[in-house]
Coordinates of C-alpha atoms and ligand atoms in Angstrom, one line a residue:
X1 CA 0.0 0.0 0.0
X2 CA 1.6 3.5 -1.0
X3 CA 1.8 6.0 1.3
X4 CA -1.7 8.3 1.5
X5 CA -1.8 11.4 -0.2
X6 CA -3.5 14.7 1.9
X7 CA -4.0 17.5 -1.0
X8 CA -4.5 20.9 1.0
X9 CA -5.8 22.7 -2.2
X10 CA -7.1 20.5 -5.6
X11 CA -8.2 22.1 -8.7
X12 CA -11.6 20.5 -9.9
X13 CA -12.2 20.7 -13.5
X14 CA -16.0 20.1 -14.7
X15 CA -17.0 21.3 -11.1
X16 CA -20.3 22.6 -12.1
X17 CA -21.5 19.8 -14.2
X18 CA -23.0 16.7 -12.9
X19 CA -20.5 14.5 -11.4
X20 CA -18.0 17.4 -10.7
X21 CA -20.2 19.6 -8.5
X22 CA -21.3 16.3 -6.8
X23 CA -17.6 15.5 -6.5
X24 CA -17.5 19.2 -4.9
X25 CA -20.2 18.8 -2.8
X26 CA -18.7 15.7 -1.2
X27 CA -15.5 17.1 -0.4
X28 CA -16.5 20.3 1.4
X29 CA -19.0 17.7 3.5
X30 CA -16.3 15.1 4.1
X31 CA -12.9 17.2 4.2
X32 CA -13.7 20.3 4.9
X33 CA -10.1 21.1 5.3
X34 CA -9.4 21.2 1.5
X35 CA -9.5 24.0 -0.5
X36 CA -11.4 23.6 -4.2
X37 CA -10.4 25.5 -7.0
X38 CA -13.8 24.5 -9.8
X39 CA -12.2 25.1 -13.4
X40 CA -15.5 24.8 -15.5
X41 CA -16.0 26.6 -19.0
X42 CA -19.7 26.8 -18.0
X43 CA -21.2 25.0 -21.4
X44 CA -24.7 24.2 -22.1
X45 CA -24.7 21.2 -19.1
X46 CA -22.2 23.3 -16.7
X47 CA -24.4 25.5 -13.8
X48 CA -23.1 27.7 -11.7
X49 CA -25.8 27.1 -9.4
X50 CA -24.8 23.7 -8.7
X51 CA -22.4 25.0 -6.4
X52 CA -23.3 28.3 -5.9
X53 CA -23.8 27.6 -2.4
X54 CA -20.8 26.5 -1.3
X55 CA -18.5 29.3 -3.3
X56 CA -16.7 31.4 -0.8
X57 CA -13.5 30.8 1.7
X58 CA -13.0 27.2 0.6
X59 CA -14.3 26.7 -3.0
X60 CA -13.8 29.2 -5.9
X61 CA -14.7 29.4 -9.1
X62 CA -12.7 29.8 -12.3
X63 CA -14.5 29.9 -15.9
X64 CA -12.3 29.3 -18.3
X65 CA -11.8 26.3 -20.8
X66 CA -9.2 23.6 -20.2
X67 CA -7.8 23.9 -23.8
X68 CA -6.3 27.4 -22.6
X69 CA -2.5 27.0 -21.7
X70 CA -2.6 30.3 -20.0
X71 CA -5.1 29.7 -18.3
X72 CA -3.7 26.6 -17.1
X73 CA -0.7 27.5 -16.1
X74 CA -2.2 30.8 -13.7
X75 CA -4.1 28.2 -11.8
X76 CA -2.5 24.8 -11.6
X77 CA 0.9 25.8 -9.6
X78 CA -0.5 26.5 -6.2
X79 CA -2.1 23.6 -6.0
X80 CA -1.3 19.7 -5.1
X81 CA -3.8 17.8 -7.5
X82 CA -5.7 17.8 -10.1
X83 CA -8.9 16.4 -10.4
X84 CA -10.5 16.1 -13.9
X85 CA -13.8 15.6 -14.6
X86 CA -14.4 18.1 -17.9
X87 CA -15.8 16.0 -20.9
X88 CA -18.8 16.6 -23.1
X89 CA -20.2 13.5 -22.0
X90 CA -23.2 12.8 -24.0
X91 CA -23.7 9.8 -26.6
X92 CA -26.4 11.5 -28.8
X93 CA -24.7 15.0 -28.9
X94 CA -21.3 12.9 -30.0
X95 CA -23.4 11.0 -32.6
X96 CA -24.8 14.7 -34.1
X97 CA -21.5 16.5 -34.0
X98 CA -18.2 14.9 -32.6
X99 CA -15.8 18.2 -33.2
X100 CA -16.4 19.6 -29.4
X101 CA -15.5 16.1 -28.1
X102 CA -12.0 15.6 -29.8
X103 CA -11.3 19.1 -28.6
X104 CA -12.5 18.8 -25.0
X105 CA -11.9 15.4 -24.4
X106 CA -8.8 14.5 -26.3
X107 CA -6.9 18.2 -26.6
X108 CA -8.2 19.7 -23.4
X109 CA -6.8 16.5 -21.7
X110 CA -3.7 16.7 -23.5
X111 CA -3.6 20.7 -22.4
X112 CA -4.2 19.6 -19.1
X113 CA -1.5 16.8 -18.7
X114 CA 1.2 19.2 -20.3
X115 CA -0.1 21.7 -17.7
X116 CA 0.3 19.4 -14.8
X117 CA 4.0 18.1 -16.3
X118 CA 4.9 21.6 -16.6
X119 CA 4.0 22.3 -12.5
X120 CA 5.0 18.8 -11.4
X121 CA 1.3 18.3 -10.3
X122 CA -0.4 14.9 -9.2
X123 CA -3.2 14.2 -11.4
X124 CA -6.6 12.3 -11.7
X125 CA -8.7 11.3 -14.6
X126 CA -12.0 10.5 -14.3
X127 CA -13.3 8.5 -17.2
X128 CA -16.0 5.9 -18.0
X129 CA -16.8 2.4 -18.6
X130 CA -17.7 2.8 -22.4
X131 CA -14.3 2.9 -23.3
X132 CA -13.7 -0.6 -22.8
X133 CA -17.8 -1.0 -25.3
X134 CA -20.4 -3.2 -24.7
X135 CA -21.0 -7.0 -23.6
X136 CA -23.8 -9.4 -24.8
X137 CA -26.4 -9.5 -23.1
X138 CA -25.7 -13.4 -22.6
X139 CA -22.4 -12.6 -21.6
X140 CA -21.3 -13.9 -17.8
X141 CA -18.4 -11.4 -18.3
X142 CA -17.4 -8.5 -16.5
X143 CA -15.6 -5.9 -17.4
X144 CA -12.0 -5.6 -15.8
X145 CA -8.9 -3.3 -15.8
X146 CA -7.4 -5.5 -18.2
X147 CA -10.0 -5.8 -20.8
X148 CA -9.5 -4.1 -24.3
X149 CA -10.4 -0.8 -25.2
X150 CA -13.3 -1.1 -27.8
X151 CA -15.2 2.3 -27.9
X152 CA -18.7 2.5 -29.8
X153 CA -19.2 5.9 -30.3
X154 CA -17.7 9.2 -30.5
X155 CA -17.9 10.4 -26.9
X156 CA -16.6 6.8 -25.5
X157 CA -13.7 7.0 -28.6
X158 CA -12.6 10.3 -27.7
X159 CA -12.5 9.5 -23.2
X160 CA -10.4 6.5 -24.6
X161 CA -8.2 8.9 -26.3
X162 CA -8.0 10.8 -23.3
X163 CA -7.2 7.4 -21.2
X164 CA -4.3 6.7 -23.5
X165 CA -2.7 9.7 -23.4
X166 CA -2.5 9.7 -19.4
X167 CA -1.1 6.2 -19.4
X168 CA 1.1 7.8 -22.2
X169 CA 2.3 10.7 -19.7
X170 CA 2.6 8.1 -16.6
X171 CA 4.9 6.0 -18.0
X172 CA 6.9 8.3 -20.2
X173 CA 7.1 11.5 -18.0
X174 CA 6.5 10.0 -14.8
X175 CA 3.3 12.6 -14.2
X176 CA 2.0 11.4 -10.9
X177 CA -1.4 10.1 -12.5
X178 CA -3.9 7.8 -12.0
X179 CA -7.6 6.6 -13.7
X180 CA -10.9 5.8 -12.5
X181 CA -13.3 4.1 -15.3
X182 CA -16.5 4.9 -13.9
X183 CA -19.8 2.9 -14.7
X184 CA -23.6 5.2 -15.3
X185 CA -24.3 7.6 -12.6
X186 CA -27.6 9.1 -10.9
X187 CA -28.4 11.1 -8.6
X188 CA -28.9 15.2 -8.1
X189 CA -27.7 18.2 -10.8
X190 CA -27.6 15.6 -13.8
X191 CA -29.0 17.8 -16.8
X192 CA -32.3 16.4 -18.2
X193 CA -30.8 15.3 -21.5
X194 CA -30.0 11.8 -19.8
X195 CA -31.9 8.5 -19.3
X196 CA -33.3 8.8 -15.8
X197 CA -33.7 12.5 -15.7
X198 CA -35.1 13.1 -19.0
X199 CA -37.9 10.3 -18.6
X200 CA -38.7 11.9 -14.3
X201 CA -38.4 15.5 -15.5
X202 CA -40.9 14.3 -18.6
X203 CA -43.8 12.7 -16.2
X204 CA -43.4 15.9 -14.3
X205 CA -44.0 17.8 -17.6
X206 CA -46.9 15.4 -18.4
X207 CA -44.5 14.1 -21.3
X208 CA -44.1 11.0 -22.3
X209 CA -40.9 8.9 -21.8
X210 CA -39.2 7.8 -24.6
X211 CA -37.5 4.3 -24.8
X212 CA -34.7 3.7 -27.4
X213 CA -34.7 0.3 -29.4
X214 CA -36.0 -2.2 -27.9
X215 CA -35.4 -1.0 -24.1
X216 CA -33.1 -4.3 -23.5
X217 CA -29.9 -2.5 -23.0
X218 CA -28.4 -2.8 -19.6
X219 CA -26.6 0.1 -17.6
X220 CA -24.7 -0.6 -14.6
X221 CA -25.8 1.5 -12.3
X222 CA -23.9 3.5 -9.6
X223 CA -25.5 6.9 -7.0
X224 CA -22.6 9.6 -8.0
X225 CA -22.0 9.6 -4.1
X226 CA -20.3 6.2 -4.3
X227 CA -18.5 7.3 -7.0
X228 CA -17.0 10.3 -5.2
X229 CA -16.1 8.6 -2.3
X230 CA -14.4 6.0 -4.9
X231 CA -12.3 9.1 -6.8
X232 CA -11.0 10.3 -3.6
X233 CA -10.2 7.1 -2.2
X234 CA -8.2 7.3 -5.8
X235 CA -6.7 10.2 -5.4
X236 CA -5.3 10.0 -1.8
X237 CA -4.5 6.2 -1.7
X238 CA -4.6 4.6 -4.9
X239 CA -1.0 3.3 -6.6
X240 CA 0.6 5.8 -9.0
X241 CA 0.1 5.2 -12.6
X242 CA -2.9 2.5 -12.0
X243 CA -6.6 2.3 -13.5
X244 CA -9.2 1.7 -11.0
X245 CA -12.8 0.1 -12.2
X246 CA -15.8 1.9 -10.1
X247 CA -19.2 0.1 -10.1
X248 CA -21.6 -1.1 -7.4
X249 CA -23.1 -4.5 -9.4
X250 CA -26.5 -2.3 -10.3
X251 CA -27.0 -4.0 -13.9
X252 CA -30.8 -3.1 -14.7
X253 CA -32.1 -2.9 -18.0
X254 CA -33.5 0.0 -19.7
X255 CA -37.2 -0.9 -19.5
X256 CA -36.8 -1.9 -16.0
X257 CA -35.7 1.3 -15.3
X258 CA -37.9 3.0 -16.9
X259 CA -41.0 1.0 -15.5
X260 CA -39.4 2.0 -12.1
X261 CA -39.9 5.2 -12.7
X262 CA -43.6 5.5 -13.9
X263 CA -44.2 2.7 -11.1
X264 CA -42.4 5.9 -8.4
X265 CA -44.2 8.5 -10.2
X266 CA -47.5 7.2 -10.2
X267 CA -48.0 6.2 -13.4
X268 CA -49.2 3.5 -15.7
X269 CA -46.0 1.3 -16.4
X270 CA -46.8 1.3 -20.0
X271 CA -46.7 4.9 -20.5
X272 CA -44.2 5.6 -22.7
X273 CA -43.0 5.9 -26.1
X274 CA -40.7 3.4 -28.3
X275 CA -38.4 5.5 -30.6
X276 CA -35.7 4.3 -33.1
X277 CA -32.8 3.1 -32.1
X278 CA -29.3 5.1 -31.2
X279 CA -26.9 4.2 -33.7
X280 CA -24.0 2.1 -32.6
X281 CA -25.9 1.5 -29.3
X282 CA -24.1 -0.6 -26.9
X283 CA -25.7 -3.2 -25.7
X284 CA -24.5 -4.0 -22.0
X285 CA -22.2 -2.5 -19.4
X286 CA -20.9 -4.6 -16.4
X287 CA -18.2 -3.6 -13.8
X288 CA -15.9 -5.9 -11.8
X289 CA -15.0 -3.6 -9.4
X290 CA -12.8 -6.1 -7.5
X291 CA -9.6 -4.7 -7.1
X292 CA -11.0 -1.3 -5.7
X293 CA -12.5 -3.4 -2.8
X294 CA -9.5 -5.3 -2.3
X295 CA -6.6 -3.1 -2.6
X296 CA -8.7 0.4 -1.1
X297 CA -11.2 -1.4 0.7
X298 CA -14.0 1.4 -1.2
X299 CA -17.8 0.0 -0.5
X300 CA -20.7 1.8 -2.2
X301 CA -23.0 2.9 0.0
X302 CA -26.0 3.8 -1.7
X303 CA -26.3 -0.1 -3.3
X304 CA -30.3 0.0 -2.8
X305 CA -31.0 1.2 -6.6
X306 CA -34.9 1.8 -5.6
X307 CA -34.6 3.8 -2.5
X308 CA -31.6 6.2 -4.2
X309 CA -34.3 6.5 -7.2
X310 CA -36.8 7.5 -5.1
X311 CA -34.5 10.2 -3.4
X312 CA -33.4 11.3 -6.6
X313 CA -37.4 11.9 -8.4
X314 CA -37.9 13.5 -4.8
X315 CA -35.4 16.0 -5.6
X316 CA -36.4 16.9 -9.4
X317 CA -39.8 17.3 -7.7
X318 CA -38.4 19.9 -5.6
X319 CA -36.0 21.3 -7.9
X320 CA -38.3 22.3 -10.8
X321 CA -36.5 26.0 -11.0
X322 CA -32.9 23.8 -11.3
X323 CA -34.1 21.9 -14.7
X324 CA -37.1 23.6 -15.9
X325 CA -35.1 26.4 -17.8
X326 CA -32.9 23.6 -19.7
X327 CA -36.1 21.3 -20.7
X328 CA -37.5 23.1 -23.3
X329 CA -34.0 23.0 -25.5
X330 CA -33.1 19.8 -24.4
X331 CA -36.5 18.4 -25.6
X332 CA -36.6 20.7 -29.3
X333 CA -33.0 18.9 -29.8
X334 CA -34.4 15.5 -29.3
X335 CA -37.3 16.2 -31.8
X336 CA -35.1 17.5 -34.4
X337 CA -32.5 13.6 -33.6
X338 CA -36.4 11.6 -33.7
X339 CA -35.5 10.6 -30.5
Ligands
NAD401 P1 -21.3 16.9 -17.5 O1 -21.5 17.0 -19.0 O2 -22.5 17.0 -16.6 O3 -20.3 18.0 -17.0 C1 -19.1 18.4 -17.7 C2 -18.6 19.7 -17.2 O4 -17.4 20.1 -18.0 C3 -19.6 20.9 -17.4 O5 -19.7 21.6 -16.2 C4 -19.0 21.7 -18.5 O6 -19.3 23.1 -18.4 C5 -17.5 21.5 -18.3 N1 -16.8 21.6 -19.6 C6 -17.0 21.1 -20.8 N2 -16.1 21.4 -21.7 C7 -15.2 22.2 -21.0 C8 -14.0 22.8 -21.4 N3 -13.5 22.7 -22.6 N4 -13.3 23.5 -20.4 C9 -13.8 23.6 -19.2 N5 -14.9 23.1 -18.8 C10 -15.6 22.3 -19.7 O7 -20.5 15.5 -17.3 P2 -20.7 14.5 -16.1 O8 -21.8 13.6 -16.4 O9 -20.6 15.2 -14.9 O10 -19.3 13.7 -16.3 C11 -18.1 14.2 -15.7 C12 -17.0 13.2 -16.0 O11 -17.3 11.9 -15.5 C13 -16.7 13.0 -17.5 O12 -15.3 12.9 -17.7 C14 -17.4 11.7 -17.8 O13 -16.7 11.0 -18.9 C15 -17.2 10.9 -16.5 N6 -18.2 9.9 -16.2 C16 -19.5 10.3 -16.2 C17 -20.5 9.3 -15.9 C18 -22.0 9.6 -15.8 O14 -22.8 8.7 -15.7 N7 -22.4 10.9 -15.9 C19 -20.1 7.9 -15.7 C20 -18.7 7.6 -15.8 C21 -17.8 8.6 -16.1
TDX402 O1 -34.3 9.2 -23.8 C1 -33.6 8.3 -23.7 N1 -34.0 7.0 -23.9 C2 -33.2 5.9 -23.8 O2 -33.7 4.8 -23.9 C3 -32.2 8.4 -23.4 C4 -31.6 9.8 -23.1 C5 -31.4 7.3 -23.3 N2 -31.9 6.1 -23.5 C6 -31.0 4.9 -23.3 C7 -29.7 4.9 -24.0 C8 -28.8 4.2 -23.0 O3 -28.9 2.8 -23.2 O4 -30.7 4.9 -21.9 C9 -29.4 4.5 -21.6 C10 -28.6 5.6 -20.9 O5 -28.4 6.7 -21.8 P1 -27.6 8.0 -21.4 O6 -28.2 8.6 -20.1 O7 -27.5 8.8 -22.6 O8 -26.2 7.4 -20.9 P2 -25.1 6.5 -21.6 O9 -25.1 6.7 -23.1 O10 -25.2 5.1 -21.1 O11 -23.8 7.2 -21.1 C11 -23.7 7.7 -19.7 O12 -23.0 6.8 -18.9 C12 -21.6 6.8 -19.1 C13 -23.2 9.1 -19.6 O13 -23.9 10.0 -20.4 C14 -21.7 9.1 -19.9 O14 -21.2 10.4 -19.7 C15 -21.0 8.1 -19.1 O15 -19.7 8.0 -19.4

């Protein structure tokens, strides 16, 4: 076991989009003692309001873009890690128009690890479990650390990019770096342009869902407060130059999840809409998370899939002022994809 890591002061990137202001939240709650430096470009998905709360002694925010090597370099120095959640992270968006993705995931990345080689800074990458594709659905496999990279679509193509270049800056550089591969996330501040938010924040509109294909994909599903804990766990004590699998065994398929919903919500289970297919559409995740557990000890602890929905509908029911002003977009996108 390597020595722990204690960062006084960590640069967040992506800290006011979903996982990053989540990531945020976490730390002021469970280490108060660190100072957070959020370096998000504010996009369509970033909100200052997801951490608007919290911005004053120990959390600041910087808007800028990672691809800015000025930038960069004014803010990385006095700090002792990086932590990097920036990606455009959504599959449909990368299917319509990839450019923003090769340059925010593959040359912002790039940017970012020359910036960190430059200041001798520990870094973290957070990335996901579609770089390594899909499994049939027959499959008794499980994804590890050492299965191959086999990306589907452009989003998952260009976070492998951004994987291989880290490994890349490890091993030749020595950067101080290490990977998480996380599996799907829910939970509070996810923009409504994804699965389980689009289909809660549609029955609160008195939409209908929409189901892709034939609804048989599976998602491995994980609350984005187990995969905080998991990053920092990561950061402070995993091995230098390792990748790290996250997951919390929540395979469910798409029309179970879905069914769940309407079934929380009140509603018929049938009410929904089938719509065409995504193209390229992988057909099953599935973490082994094993050597997290063994070598950091992490355990989820939000593994009850049904009760952390039901928290998370609660809170788009009480949030309407966070999502309503993104809906109306979000949904006049969809129409013009047919999805
Ligand atoms: P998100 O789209 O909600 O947030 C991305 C954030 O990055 C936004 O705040 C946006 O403003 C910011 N950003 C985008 N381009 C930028 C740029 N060029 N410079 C600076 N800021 C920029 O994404 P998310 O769902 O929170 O995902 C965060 C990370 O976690 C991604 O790297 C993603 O691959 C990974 N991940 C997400 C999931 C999931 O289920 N959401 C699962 C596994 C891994
Ligand atoms: O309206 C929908 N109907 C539907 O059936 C939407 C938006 C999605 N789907 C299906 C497609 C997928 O099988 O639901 C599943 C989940 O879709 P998304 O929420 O778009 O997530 P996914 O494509 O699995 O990718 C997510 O998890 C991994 C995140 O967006 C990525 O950033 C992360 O890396």
């Amino acid at each position: 076991m390597p020595e722990a890591f204690f960062p006084e002061r960590i640069v967040v990137t992506g800290g006011c989009g979903f996982v990053g202001s989540n990531f945020v939240r976490w730390v002021v709650r469970e280490h108060p003692e660190v100072g957070v430096t959020v370096l998000d470009k504010l996009t369509y998905v970033g909100n200052r309001e997801n951490i608007a709360d919290l911005l004053g002694r120990r959390v600041e925010l910087l808007v800028g873009d990672i691809c800015d090597e000025e930038l960069l370099d004014r803010v990385i120095p006095c700090h002792d890690a990086v932590v990097h959640f920036v990606a455009e992270s959504h599959n449909d968006r990368s299917i319509a128009d990839p450019d923003p993705f090769v340059q925010t995931n593959a040359v912002g990345t790039y940017r970012l690890l020359e910036a960190c080689r430059r200041h001798d800074v520990r870094l973290h990458h957070v990335s996901t479990d579609e770089v390594y594709g899909d499994l049939a659905l027959d499959d008794p496999a499980r994804i590890t650390e050492e299965s191959p990279y086999r990306p589907s679509s452009p989003y998952a193509s260009t976070k492998a990019s951004s994987d291989m270049l880290v490994r890349a800056w490890s091993r030749t550089y020595g950067l101080r770096a290490t990977i998480s591969n996380c599996s799907n996330n829910y939970g509070p501040y996810q923009h409504v342009e994804k699965f389980i938010l689009r289909q809660v924040t549609n029955v609160l509109c008195g939409r209908r869902p929409r189901l892709y294909g034939d609804g048989r994909n599976v998602r491995d599903w994980i609350h984005v407060d187990d995969h905080s804990s998991a990053v920092w766990e990561i950061l402070t004590r995993g091995r230098l130059g390792e990748t790290y699998l996250i997951g919390a065994n929540g395979e469910r398929d798409n029309v179970t999840v879905l069914r769940d919903i309407l079934r929380a919500m009140g509603r018929p289970e049938d009410d929904f809409d089938w719509v065409r297919d995504r193209p390229g559409h992988d057909r099953r995740y599935a973490i082994d998370a094993s050597k997290l557990r063994r070598e950091l000890g992490w355990e989820p602890r939000h593994a009850d899939f049904a009760k952390g929905l039901a928290a998370t509908i609660e809170w788009y029911r009480r949030n309407e002022a966070w999502w309503r002003p993104a809906k109306e977009a979000t949904e006049a996108r969809y129409a013009e994809l047919g999805l």
